[in-house]
Amino acid sequence: MKIIFGLGNPGSKYENNYHNLGFMALDVISQKTGIVLNKKGRNGVYGEGNINGEKVFLVKPQTYM
């Protein structure tokens, strides 16, 4: 199992800011793999799926950096 964290800040104020490159990278990985970030945990949004037969979690923490 792999967990990939994309670091950034939540909210529209930071949406296209270079501080959110981690969020942007996860969006690309999500699109290419079909893993949807549609689950909410205690402090983040995440999705789970498989990449090359291995279970993967994609996580966007929702706490400020």
PDB file of N, CA and C in Angstrom:
ATOM      1  N   MET A   1       0.843  -1.169   0.000  1.00  0.00           N
ATOM      2  CA  MET A   1       0.000   0.000   0.000  1.00  0.00           C
ATOM      3  C   MET A   1       0.892   1.237   0.000  1.00  0.00           C
ATOM      4  N   LYS A   2       0.460   2.232  -0.760  1.00  0.00           N
ATOM      5  CA  LYS A   2       1.158   3.521  -0.824  1.00  0.00           C
ATOM      6  C   LYS A   2       0.176   4.624  -0.451  1.00  0.00           C
ATOM      7  N   ILE A   3       0.679   5.641   0.232  1.00  0.00           N
ATOM      8  CA  ILE A   3      -0.104   6.830   0.538  1.00  0.00           C
ATOM      9  C   ILE A   3       0.646   8.023  -0.048  1.00  0.00           C
ATOM     10  N   ILE A   4      -0.039   8.778  -0.896  1.00  0.00           N
ATOM     11  CA  ILE A   4       0.568   9.959  -1.512  1.00  0.00           C
ATOM     12  C   ILE A   4      -0.156  11.185  -0.979  1.00  0.00           C
ATOM     13  N   PHE A   5       0.580  12.028  -0.274  1.00  0.00           N
ATOM     14  CA  PHE A   5       0.034  13.272   0.261  1.00  0.00           C
ATOM     15  C   PHE A   5       0.387  14.413  -0.679  1.00  0.00           C
ATOM     16  N   GLY A   6      -0.603  15.205  -1.048  1.00  0.00           N
ATOM     17  CA  GLY A   6      -0.375  16.417  -1.825  1.00  0.00           C
ATOM     18  C   GLY A   6      -0.556  17.591  -0.880  1.00  0.00           C
ATOM     19  N   LEU A   7       0.515  18.298  -0.599  1.00  0.00           N
ATOM     20  CA  LEU A   7       0.441  19.384   0.380  1.00  0.00           C
ATOM     21  C   LEU A   7      -0.025  20.680  -0.259  1.00  0.00           C
ATOM     22  N   GLY A   8      -0.803  21.429   0.495  1.00  0.00           N
ATOM     23  CA  GLY A   8      -1.328  22.703   0.045  1.00  0.00           C
ATOM     24  C   GLY A   8      -2.209  23.307   1.118  1.00  0.00           C
ATOM     25  N   ASN A   9      -2.841  24.393   0.787  1.00  0.00           N
ATOM     26  CA  ASN A   9      -3.773  25.054   1.694  1.00  0.00           C
ATOM     27  C   ASN A   9      -5.184  24.973   1.122  1.00  0.00           C
ATOM     28  N   PRO A  10      -6.165  24.694   1.972  1.00  0.00           N
ATOM     29  CA  PRO A  10      -7.547  24.631   1.493  1.00  0.00           C
ATOM     30  C   PRO A  10      -8.106  26.018   1.199  1.00  0.00           C
ATOM     31  N   GLY A  11      -9.136  26.055   0.377  1.00  0.00           N
ATOM     32  CA  GLY A  11      -9.843  27.301   0.114  1.00  0.00           C
ATOM     33  C   GLY A  11      -9.504  27.910  -1.228  1.00  0.00           C
ATOM     34  N   SER A  12     -10.444  28.675  -1.755  1.00  0.00           N
ATOM     35  CA  SER A  12     -10.284  29.271  -3.083  1.00  0.00           C
ATOM     36  C   SER A  12      -9.194  30.336  -3.119  1.00  0.00           C
ATOM     37  N   LYS A  13      -8.880  30.935  -1.980  1.00  0.00           N
ATOM     38  CA  LYS A  13      -7.838  31.959  -1.924  1.00  0.00           C
ATOM     39  C   LYS A  13      -6.482  31.412  -2.398  1.00  0.00           C
ATOM     40  N   TYR A  14      -6.235  30.136  -2.151  1.00  0.00           N
ATOM     41  CA  TYR A  14      -4.954  29.518  -2.479  1.00  0.00           C
ATOM     42  C   TYR A  14      -5.018  28.595  -3.691  1.00  0.00           C
ATOM     43  N   GLU A  15      -6.162  28.519  -4.334  1.00  0.00           N
ATOM     44  CA  GLU A  15      -6.419  27.509  -5.357  1.00  0.00           C
ATOM     45  C   GLU A  15      -5.346  27.407  -6.430  1.00  0.00           C
ATOM     46  N   ASN A  16      -4.946  28.499  -7.041  1.00  0.00           N
ATOM     47  CA  ASN A  16      -3.954  28.461  -8.125  1.00  0.00           C
ATOM     48  C   ASN A  16      -2.620  29.056  -7.697  1.00  0.00           C
ATOM     49  N   ASN A  17      -2.317  28.967  -6.427  1.00  0.00           N
ATOM     50  CA  ASN A  17      -1.093  29.503  -5.865  1.00  0.00           C
ATOM     51  C   ASN A  17      -0.010  28.428  -5.894  1.00  0.00           C
ATOM     52  N   TYR A  18       1.251  28.827  -6.060  1.00  0.00           N
ATOM     53  CA  TYR A  18       2.320  27.829  -6.107  1.00  0.00           C
ATOM     54  C   TYR A  18       2.447  27.046  -4.803  1.00  0.00           C
ATOM     55  N   HIS A  19       1.904  27.564  -3.700  1.00  0.00           N
ATOM     56  CA  HIS A  19       1.903  26.822  -2.442  1.00  0.00           C
ATOM     57  C   HIS A  19       1.042  25.561  -2.548  1.00  0.00           C
ATOM     58  N   ASN A  20       0.190  25.485  -3.549  1.00  0.00           N
ATOM     59  CA  ASN A  20      -0.704  24.340  -3.718  1.00  0.00           C
ATOM     60  C   ASN A  20      -0.254  23.387  -4.827  1.00  0.00           C
ATOM     61  N   LEU A  21       1.007  23.382  -5.140  1.00  0.00           N
ATOM     62  CA  LEU A  21       1.497  22.467  -6.174  1.00  0.00           C
ATOM     63  C   LEU A  21       1.217  21.008  -5.814  1.00  0.00           C
ATOM     64  N   GLY A  22       1.253  20.685  -4.537  1.00  0.00           N
ATOM     65  CA  GLY A  22       0.939  19.318  -4.111  1.00  0.00           C
ATOM     66  C   GLY A  22      -0.492  18.944  -4.436  1.00  0.00           C
ATOM     67  N   PHE A  23      -1.431  19.874  -4.199  1.00  0.00           N
ATOM     68  CA  PHE A  23      -2.832  19.632  -4.541  1.00  0.00           C
ATOM     69  C   PHE A  23      -2.984  19.469  -6.053  1.00  0.00           C
ATOM     70  N   MET A  24      -2.290  20.335  -6.801  1.00  0.00           N
ATOM     71  CA  MET A  24      -2.374  20.274  -8.263  1.00  0.00           C
ATOM     72  C   MET A  24      -1.808  18.955  -8.791  1.00  0.00           C
ATOM     73  N   ALA A  25      -0.705  18.498  -8.209  1.00  0.00           N
ATOM     74  CA  ALA A  25      -0.111  17.227  -8.629  1.00  0.00           C
ATOM     75  C   ALA A  25      -1.074  16.074  -8.361  1.00  0.00           C
ATOM     76  N   LEU A  26      -1.746  16.088  -7.201  1.00  0.00           N
ATOM     77  CA  LEU A  26      -2.717  15.030  -6.904  1.00  0.00           C
ATOM     78  C   LEU A  26      -3.890  15.070  -7.860  1.00  0.00           C
ATOM     79  N   ASP A  27      -4.286  16.258  -8.283  1.00  0.00           N
ATOM     80  CA  ASP A  27      -5.378  16.360  -9.263  1.00  0.00           C
ATOM     81  C   ASP A  27      -4.989  15.669 -10.570  1.00  0.00           C
ATOM     82  N   VAL A  28      -3.747  15.843 -11.003  1.00  0.00           N
ATOM     83  CA  VAL A  28      -3.275  15.203 -12.232  1.00  0.00           C
ATOM     84  C   VAL A  28      -3.229  13.679 -12.048  1.00  0.00           C
ATOM     85  N   ILE A  29      -2.668  13.230 -10.931  1.00  0.00           N
ATOM     86  CA  ILE A  29      -2.609  11.789 -10.663  1.00  0.00           C
ATOM     87  C   ILE A  29      -4.014  11.209 -10.607  1.00  0.00           C
ATOM     88  N   SER A  30      -4.922  11.929  -9.965  1.00  0.00           N
ATOM     89  CA  SER A  30      -6.313  11.485  -9.848  1.00  0.00           C
ATOM     90  C   SER A  30      -6.953  11.331 -11.222  1.00  0.00           C
ATOM     91  N   GLN A  31      -6.753  12.305 -12.079  1.00  0.00           N
ATOM     92  CA  GLN A  31      -7.326  12.251 -13.427  1.00  0.00           C
ATOM     93  C   GLN A  31      -6.754  11.100 -14.245  1.00  0.00           C
ATOM     94  N   LYS A  32      -5.451  10.892 -14.152  1.00  0.00           N
ATOM     95  CA  LYS A  32      -4.799   9.854 -14.956  1.00  0.00           C
ATOM     96  C   LYS A  32      -5.118   8.441 -14.471  1.00  0.00           C
ATOM     97  N   THR A  33      -5.401   8.282 -13.170  1.00  0.00           N
ATOM     98  CA  THR A  33      -5.638   6.952 -12.619  1.00  0.00           C
ATOM     99  C   THR A  33      -7.109   6.652 -12.370  1.00  0.00           C
ATOM    100  N   GLY A  34      -7.951   7.681 -12.402  1.00  0.00           N
ATOM    101  CA  GLY A  34      -9.366   7.485 -12.124  1.00  0.00           C
ATOM    102  C   GLY A  34      -9.689   7.384 -10.644  1.00  0.00           C
ATOM    103  N   ILE A  35      -8.720   7.719  -9.794  1.00  0.00           N
ATOM    104  CA  ILE A  35      -8.968   7.711  -8.350  1.00  0.00           C
ATOM    105  C   ILE A  35      -9.636   9.023  -7.983  1.00  0.00           C
ATOM    106  N   VAL A  36     -10.846   8.931  -7.463  1.00  0.00           N
ATOM    107  CA  VAL A  36     -11.639  10.116  -7.132  1.00  0.00           C
ATOM    108  C   VAL A  36     -11.425  10.477  -5.666  1.00  0.00           C
ATOM    109  N   LEU A  37     -11.120  11.750  -5.421  1.00  0.00           N
ATOM    110  CA  LEU A  37     -10.933  12.231  -4.049  1.00  0.00           C
ATOM    111  C   LEU A  37     -12.298  12.658  -3.503  1.00  0.00           C
ATOM    112  N   ASN A  38     -13.046  11.687  -3.033  1.00  0.00           N
ATOM    113  CA  ASN A  38     -14.428  11.962  -2.639  1.00  0.00           C
ATOM    114  C   ASN A  38     -14.759  11.538  -1.211  1.00  0.00           C
ATOM    115  N   LYS A  39     -13.750  11.215  -0.426  1.00  0.00           N
ATOM    116  CA  LYS A  39     -13.993  10.798   0.948  1.00  0.00           C
ATOM    117  C   LYS A  39     -13.390  11.821   1.894  1.00  0.00           C
ATOM    118  N   LYS A  40     -14.055  12.020   3.024  1.00  0.00           N
ATOM    119  CA  LYS A  40     -13.558  12.975   4.012  1.00  0.00           C
ATOM    120  C   LYS A  40     -13.161  12.245   5.280  1.00  0.00           C
ATOM    121  N   GLY A  41     -11.977  12.560   5.747  1.00  0.00           N
ATOM    122  CA  GLY A  41     -11.484  12.024   7.006  1.00  0.00           C
ATOM    123  C   GLY A  41     -11.449  13.124   8.042  1.00  0.00           C
ATOM    124  N   ARG A  42     -10.733  12.896   9.103  1.00  0.00           N
ATOM    125  CA  ARG A  42     -10.694  13.877  10.191  1.00  0.00           C
ATOM    126  C   ARG A  42     -10.124  15.219   9.749  1.00  0.00           C
ATOM    127  N   ASN A  43      -9.038  15.194   9.013  1.00  0.00           N
ATOM    128  CA  ASN A  43      -8.383  16.442   8.608  1.00  0.00           C
ATOM    129  C   ASN A  43      -7.993  16.442   7.139  1.00  0.00           C
ATOM    130  N   GLY A  44      -8.760  15.736   6.312  1.00  0.00           N
ATOM    131  CA  GLY A  44      -8.387  15.704   4.915  1.00  0.00           C
ATOM    132  C   GLY A  44      -9.445  15.112   4.015  1.00  0.00           C
ATOM    133  N   VAL A  45      -9.164  15.222   2.732  1.00  0.00           N
ATOM    134  CA  VAL A  45     -10.002  14.645   1.691  1.00  0.00           C
ATOM    135  C   VAL A  45      -9.121  13.597   1.012  1.00  0.00           C
ATOM    136  N   TYR A  46      -9.705  12.436   0.700  1.00  0.00           N
ATOM    137  CA  TYR A  46      -8.886  11.389   0.112  1.00  0.00           C
ATOM    138  C   TYR A  46      -9.687  10.501  -0.833  1.00  0.00           C
ATOM    139  N   GLY A  47      -8.952   9.727  -1.576  1.00  0.00           N
ATOM    140  CA  GLY A  47      -9.539   8.728  -2.457  1.00  0.00           C
ATOM    141  C   GLY A  47      -8.643   7.510  -2.450  1.00  0.00           C
ATOM    142  N   GLU A  48      -9.205   6.374  -2.790  1.00  0.00           N
ATOM    143  CA  GLU A  48      -8.405   5.160  -2.823  1.00  0.00           C
ATOM    144  C   GLU A  48      -8.672   4.383  -4.100  1.00  0.00           C
ATOM    145  N   GLY A  49      -7.647   3.699  -4.550  1.00  0.00           N
ATOM    146  CA  GLY A  49      -7.764   2.914  -5.776  1.00  0.00           C
ATOM    147  C   GLY A  49      -6.515   2.088  -5.973  1.00  0.00           C
ATOM    148  N   ASN A  50      -6.288   1.655  -7.202  1.00  0.00           N
ATOM    149  CA  ASN A  50      -5.128   0.835  -7.530  1.00  0.00           C
ATOM    150  C   ASN A  50      -4.346   1.462  -8.671  1.00  0.00           C
ATOM    151  N   ILE A  51      -3.044   1.424  -8.528  1.00  0.00           N
ATOM    152  CA  ILE A  51      -2.136   1.835  -9.590  1.00  0.00           C
ATOM    153  C   ILE A  51      -1.169   0.675  -9.803  1.00  0.00           C
ATOM    154  N   ASN A  52      -1.174   0.111 -11.000  1.00  0.00           N
ATOM    155  CA  ASN A  52      -0.325  -1.039 -11.326  1.00  0.00           C
ATOM    156  C   ASN A  52      -0.505  -2.180 -10.333  1.00  0.00           C
ATOM    157  N   GLY A  53      -1.742  -2.402  -9.911  1.00  0.00           N
ATOM    158  CA  GLY A  53      -2.046  -3.512  -9.018  1.00  0.00           C
ATOM    159  C   GLY A  53      -1.750  -3.274  -7.558  1.00  0.00           C
ATOM    160  N   GLU A  54      -1.309  -2.087  -7.198  1.00  0.00           N
ATOM    161  CA  GLU A  54      -1.013  -1.778  -5.801  1.00  0.00           C
ATOM    162  C   GLU A  54      -2.033  -0.789  -5.255  1.00  0.00           C
ATOM    163  N   LYS A  55      -2.514  -1.044  -4.037  1.00  0.00           N
ATOM    164  CA  LYS A  55      -3.485  -0.152  -3.415  1.00  0.00           C
ATOM    165  C   LYS A  55      -2.817   1.183  -3.101  1.00  0.00           C
ATOM    166  N   VAL A  56      -3.511   2.270  -3.451  1.00  0.00           N
ATOM    167  CA  VAL A  56      -2.969   3.616  -3.277  1.00  0.00           C
ATOM    168  C   VAL A  56      -4.031   4.516  -2.672  1.00  0.00           C
ATOM    169  N   PHE A  57      -3.618   5.346  -1.721  1.00  0.00           N
ATOM    170  CA  PHE A  57      -4.457   6.404  -1.166  1.00  0.00           C
ATOM    171  C   PHE A  57      -3.872   7.734  -1.620  1.00  0.00           C
ATOM    172  N   LEU A  58      -4.720   8.615  -2.147  1.00  0.00           N
ATOM    173  CA  LEU A  58      -4.330   9.989  -2.474  1.00  0.00           C
ATOM    174  C   LEU A  58      -4.974  10.881  -1.432  1.00  0.00           C
ATOM    175  N   VAL A  59      -4.181  11.737  -0.783  1.00  0.00           N
ATOM    176  CA  VAL A  59      -4.684  12.522   0.348  1.00  0.00           C
ATOM    177  C   VAL A  59      -4.333  13.988   0.181  1.00  0.00           C
ATOM    178  N   LYS A  60      -5.355  14.842   0.379  1.00  0.00           N
ATOM    179  CA  LYS A  60      -5.157  16.295   0.449  1.00  0.00           C
ATOM    180  C   LYS A  60      -5.513  16.731   1.867  1.00  0.00           C
ATOM    181  N   PRO A  61      -4.502  17.025   2.703  1.00  0.00           N
ATOM    182  CA  PRO A  61      -4.789  17.509   4.045  1.00  0.00           C
ATOM    183  C   PRO A  61      -5.541  18.833   3.971  1.00  0.00           C
ATOM    184  N   GLN A  62      -6.479  19.038   4.888  1.00  0.00           N
ATOM    185  CA  GLN A  62      -7.281  20.263   4.881  1.00  0.00           C
ATOM    186  C   GLN A  62      -6.928  21.178   6.054  1.00  0.00           C
ATOM    187  N   THR A  63      -5.684  21.086   6.497  1.00  0.00           N
ATOM    188  CA  THR A  63      -5.171  21.995   7.517  1.00  0.00           C
ATOM    189  C   THR A  63      -4.185  22.935   6.841  1.00  0.00           C
ATOM    190  N   TYR A  64      -4.039  24.129   7.354  1.00  0.00           N
ATOM    191  CA  TYR A  64      -3.155  25.115   6.735  1.00  0.00           C
ATOM    192  C   TYR A  64      -1.708  24.799   7.023  1.00  0.00           C
ATOM    193  N   MET A  65      -0.851  25.095   6.043  1.00  0.00           N
ATOM    194  CA  MET A  65       0.584  24.851   6.173  1.00  0.00           C
ATOM    195  C   MET A  65       1.218  25.995   6.943  1.00  0.00           C
TER     196      MET A  65
END
